[in-house]
Each structure stands twice: as structure tokens, then as C-alpha cells.
Tab-separated table of C-alpha atoms in Angstrom:
chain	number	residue	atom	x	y	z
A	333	UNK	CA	0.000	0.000	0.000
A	334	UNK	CA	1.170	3.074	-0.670
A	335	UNK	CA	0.203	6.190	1.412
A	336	UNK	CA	0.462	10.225	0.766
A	337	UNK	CA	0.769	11.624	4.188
A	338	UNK	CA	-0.070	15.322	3.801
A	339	UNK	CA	1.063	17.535	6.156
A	340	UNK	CA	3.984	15.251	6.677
A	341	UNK	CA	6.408	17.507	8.633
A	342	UNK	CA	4.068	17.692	11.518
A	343	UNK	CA	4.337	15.938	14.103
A	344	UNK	CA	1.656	13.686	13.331
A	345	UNK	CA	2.640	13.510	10.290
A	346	UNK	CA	6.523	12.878	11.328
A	347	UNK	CA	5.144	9.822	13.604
A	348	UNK	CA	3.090	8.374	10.722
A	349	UNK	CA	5.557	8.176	7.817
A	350	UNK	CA	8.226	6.649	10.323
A	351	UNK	CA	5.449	3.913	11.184
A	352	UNK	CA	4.598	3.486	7.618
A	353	UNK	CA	8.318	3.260	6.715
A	354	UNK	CA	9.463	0.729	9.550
A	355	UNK	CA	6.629	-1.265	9.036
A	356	UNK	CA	8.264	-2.327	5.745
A	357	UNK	CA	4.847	-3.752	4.241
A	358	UNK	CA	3.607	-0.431	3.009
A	359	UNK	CA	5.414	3.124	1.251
A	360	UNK	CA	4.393	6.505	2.292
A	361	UNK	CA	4.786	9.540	0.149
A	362	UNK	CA	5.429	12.402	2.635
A	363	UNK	CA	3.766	15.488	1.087
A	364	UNK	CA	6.159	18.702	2.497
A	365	UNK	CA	6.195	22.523	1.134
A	366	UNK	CA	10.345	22.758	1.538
A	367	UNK	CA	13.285	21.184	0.566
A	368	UNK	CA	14.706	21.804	3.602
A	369	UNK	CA	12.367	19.311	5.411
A	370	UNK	CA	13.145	16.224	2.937
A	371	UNK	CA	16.607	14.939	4.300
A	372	UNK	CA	14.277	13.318	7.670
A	373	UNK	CA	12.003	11.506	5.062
A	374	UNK	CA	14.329	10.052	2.829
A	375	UNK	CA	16.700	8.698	5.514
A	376	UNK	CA	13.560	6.675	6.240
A	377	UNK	CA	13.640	5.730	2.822
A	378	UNK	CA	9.906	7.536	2.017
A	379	UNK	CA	9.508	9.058	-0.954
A	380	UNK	CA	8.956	12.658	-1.183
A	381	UNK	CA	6.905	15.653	-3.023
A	382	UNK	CA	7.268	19.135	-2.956
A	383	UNK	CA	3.833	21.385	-2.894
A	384	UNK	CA	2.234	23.700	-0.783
A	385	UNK	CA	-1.522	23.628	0.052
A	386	UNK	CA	-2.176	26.791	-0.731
A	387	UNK	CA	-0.891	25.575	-4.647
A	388	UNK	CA	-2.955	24.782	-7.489
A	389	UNK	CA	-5.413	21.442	-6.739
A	390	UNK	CA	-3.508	20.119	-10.316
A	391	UNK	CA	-0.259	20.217	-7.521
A	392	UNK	CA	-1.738	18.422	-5.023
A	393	UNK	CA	-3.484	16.083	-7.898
A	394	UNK	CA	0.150	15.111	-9.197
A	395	UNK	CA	1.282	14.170	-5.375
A	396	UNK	CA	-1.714	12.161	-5.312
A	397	UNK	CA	-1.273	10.219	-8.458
A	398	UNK	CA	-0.590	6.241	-7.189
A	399	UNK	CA	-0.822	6.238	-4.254
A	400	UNK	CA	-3.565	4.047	-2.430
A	401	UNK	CA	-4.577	6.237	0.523
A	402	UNK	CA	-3.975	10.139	1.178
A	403	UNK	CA	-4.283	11.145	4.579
A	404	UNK	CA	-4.682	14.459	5.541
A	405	UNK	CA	-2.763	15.591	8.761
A	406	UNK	CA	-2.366	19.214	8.402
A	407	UNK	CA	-2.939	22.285	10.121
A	408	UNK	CA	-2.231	26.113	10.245
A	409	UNK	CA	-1.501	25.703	13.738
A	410	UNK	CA	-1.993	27.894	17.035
A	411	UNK	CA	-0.114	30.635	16.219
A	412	UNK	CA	-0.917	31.466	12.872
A	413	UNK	CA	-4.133	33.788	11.881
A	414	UNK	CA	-7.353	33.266	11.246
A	415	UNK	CA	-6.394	33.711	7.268
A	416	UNK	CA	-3.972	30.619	7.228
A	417	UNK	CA	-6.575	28.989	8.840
A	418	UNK	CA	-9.095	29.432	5.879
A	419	UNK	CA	-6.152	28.664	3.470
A	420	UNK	CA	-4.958	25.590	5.101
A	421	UNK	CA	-7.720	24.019	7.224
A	422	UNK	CA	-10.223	25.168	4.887
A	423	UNK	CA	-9.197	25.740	1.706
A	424	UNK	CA	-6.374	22.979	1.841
A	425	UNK	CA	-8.184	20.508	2.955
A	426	UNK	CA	-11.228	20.796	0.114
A	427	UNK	CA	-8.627	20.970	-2.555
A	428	UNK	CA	-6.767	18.105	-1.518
A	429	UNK	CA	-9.901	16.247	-1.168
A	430	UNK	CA	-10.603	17.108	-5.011
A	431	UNK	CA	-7.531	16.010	-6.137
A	432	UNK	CA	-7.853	12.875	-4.447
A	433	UNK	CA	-11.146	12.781	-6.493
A	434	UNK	CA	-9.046	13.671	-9.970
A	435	UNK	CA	-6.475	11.118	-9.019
A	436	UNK	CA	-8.730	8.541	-9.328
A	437	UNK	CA	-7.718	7.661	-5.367
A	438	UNK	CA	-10.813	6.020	-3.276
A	439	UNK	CA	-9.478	6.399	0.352
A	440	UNK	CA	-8.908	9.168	2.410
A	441	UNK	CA	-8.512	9.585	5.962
A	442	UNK	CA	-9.039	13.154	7.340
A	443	UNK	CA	-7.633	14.152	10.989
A	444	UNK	CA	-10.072	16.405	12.090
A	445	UNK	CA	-10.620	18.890	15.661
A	446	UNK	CA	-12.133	17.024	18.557
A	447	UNK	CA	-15.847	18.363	17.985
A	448	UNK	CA	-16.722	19.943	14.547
A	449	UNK	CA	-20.503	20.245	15.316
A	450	UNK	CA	-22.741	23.097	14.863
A	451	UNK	CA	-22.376	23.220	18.388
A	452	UNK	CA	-18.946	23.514	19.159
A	453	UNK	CA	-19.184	26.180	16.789
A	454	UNK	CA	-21.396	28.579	19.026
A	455	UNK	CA	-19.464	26.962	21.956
A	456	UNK	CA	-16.073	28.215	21.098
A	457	UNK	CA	-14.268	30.750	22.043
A	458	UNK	CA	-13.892	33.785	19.873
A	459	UNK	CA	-10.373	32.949	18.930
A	460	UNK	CA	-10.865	29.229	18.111
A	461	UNK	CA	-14.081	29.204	16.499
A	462	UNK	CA	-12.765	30.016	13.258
A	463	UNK	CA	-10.447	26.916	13.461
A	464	UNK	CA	-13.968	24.844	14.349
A	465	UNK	CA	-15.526	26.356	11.230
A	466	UNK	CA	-12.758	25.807	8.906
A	467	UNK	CA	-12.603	22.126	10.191
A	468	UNK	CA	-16.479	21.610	10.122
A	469	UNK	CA	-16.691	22.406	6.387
A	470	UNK	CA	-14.004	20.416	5.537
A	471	UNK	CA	-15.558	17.026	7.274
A	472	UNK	CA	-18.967	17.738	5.540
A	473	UNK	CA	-17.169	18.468	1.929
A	474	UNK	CA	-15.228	15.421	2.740
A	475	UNK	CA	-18.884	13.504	3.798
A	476	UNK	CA	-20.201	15.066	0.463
A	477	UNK	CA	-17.631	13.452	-1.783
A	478	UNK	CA	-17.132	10.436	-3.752
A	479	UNK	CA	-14.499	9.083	-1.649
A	480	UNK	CA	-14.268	6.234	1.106
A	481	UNK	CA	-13.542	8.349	3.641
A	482	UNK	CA	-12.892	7.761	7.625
A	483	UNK	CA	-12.663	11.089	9.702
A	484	UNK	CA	-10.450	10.819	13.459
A	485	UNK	CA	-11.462	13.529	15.748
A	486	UNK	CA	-8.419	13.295	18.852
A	487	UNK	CA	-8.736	14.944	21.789
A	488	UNK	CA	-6.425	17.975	23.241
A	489	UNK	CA	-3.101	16.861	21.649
A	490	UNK	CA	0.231	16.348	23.227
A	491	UNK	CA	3.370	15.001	22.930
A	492	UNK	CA	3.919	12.909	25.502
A	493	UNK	CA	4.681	9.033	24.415
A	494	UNK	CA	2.284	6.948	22.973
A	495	UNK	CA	0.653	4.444	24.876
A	496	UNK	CA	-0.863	2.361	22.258
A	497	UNK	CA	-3.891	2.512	24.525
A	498	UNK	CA	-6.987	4.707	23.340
A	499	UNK	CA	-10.055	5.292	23.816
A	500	UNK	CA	-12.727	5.692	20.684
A	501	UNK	CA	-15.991	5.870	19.907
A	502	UNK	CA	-18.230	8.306	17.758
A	503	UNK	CA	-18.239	10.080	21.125
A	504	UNK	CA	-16.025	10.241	24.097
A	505	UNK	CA	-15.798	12.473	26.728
A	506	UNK	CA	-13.001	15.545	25.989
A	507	UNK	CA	-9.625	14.610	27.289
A	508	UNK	CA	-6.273	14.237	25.998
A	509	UNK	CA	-4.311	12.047	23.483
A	510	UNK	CA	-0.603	12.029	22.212
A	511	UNK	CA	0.414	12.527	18.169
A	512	UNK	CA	1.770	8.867	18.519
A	513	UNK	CA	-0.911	7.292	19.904
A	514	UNK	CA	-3.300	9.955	16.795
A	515	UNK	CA	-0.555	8.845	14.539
A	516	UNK	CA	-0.754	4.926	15.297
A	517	UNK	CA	-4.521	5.521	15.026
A	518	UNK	CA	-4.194	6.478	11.525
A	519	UNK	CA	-1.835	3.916	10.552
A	520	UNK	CA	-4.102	1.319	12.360
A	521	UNK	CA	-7.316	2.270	10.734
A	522	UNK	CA	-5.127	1.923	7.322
A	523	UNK	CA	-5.469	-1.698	7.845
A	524	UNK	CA	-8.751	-2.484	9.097
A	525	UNK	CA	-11.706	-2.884	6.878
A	526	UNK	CA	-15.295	-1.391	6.995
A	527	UNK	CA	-13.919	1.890	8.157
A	528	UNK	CA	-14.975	3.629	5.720
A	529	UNK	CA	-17.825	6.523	6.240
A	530	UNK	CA	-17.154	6.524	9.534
A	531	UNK	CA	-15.992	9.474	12.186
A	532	UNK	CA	-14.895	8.900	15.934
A	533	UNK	CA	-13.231	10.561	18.527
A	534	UNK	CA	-10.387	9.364	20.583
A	535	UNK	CA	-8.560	10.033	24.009
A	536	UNK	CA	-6.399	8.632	26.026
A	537	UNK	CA	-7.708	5.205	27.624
A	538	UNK	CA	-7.051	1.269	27.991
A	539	UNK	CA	-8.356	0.024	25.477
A	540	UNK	CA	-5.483	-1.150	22.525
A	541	UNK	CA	-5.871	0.868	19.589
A	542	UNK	CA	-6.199	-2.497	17.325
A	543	UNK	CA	-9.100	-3.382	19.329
A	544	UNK	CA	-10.342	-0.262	19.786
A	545	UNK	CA	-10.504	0.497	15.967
A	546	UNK	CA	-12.391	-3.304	15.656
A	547	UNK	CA	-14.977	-2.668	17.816
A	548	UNK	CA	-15.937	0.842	16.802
């Protein structure tokens, strides 16, 4: 199988492409917007592409072309402004899901914000609730499509080690996770079947991830 992780220089991303790549069953394509950032992937031994999601969808299209799976890990971030967040979260995310479309790819796995309801949008503060909006849109133009899609909603991230311990459900109560544990997630639900059109949130628990992801 071979994967294009998008948004592959975060730190979700970072954690992914090294599972992908140690695994040794699978290839990921690590999706990055600098040069600079390729030397990590290719000691790993994943391939790389060059494009930034605020390029052309015929970019993103071309990263997309044969690969399997894309999966979408990307983000503005906290300290960027409301703008990137359109262009990234928003913006970014619809065009990469049309590309995926135009690459003839049927999979996609979107990491979304804990709670993209209508109601975490009037329950947010004034800062963050353009960062709920931006991710809100994205899941339902992602729900909209023609692709096989499976949507992760994690809890307050952090980077302490991964347990390999979760827990998930369509809804959990609001706690915290790690970007390993988010990242095994990802690369766990890669491997599962009947995934597809489904969303669920996950936190930290004791429950392990493979079974988790079985019995969701």
C-alpha cells in the first residue's frame, strides 16, 4: 500500500511516515512545502513531493497520483491567523480532497478537531471558532464526496509518548491524546476494513488501539 501523508512535517505527520516506513509492508509519500524538510524523510527511505496547500489542486493532484490512501494531517496551527486557517484548514483541505477525487484515489482519511458540530461552533471561544468552522466544512465536503472516507477527531493533543492505549468511539468524553498514539490511530485504521464513512473521537484510555478500531 502506498500512502500520501499530507502535512507530513508535523508531528503527526513525522510519527506516521516513520510507522509506515518501519513497518516495511507499506510506502508513504510524505507530502512537504520545503526542501529543507526532505533529508528526515528520505533517511527513512519515504519518498517525497514538494507542494504547498495553498498551490494549485492540479499540484496536489500530481502528489496524489498512485498512491492508495492520502491522509490528511495538516494544520495552520496555534499561532498562525485566522487567514492561514481558511487557506490551510479550509481551503487545503477541500482541494486536496478534489484532487484525491481527480487522481482517481478512493481512500482518504481526514484528521479532524475534537468536535466539529454546529455546536462547538457557538461553543467556542472567539479565537478558536474560526479553526472549528474551517474544520467543520471540511468534514462535511469530505462527507459530500465520492471518496471512502474515515474522519479521526483526537482529543487535546500532546506530545507525551504513545501508549498504544486509546479510547474511541463516535463520542467520548473531551480529554487528551498524544500525536503517537493519533498517529498509530491512523496507521491502524489503514489496515482495518469497513472503516470507511465513519468518524470517531479518541482520548487517552485502555483500550489497545487495534481493538479499539475493531470494535468501533
Amino acid at each position: 500500500m502506498k500512502i500520501l501523508v499530507v502535512g507530513a512535517n508535523g508531528q503527526i505527520g513525522k510519527h506516521l511516515v516513520q510507522m509506515i516506513q518501519h513497518d516495511g509492508a507499506h510506502q508513504a509519500r510524505a507530502m512537504i512545502r520545503k526542501e529543507a524538510q526532505a533529508p528526515f524523510f528520505k533517511e527513512l527511505g519515504a519518498e517525497t513531493v514538494i507542494v504547498d496547500l495553498e498551490d494549485e489542486i492540479e499540484n496536489i493532484r500530481k502528489a496524489a497520483e498512485g498512491v492508495d490512501v492520502v491522509v490528511f494531517t495538516a494544520g495552520s496551527g496555534p499561532k498562525t491567523g485566522k487567514d492561514k486557517t481558511i487557506m490551510v484548514d479550509l481551503d487545503g483541505a477541500i482541494k486536496t480532497i478534489k484532487a484525491t477525487e481527480q487522481a482517481g484515489v478512493k481512500r482518504f482519511i481526514m484528521i479532524s478537531s475534537f468536535d466539529t458540530t454546529r455546536q462547538a461552533i457557538q461553543d467556542a471561544s472567539e479565537s478558536f471558532a474560526p479553526y472549528v468552522v474551517a474544520k467543520h466544512y471540511a468534514d462535511e465536503w469530505l462527507k459530500a464526496s465520492t471518496l471512502d472516507y474515515t474522519i479521526i477527531h483526537p482529543g487535546q493533543l500532546t506530545n507525551e509518548k504513545g501508549t498504544g492505549k486509546v479510547t474511541l468511539a463516535e463520542t467520548v468524553q473531551r480529554d487528551t491524546v498524544s500525536r503517537e498514539d493519533i498517529a498509530q490511530v491512523i496507521f491502524e485504521t489503514l489496515k482495518v476494513e469497513g472503516l470507511t464513512g465513519r468518524t470517531f473521537q479518541v482520548v487517552n484510555g485502555d483500550t489497545s488501539i487495534q481493538s479499539a478500531l475493531q470494535q468501533v
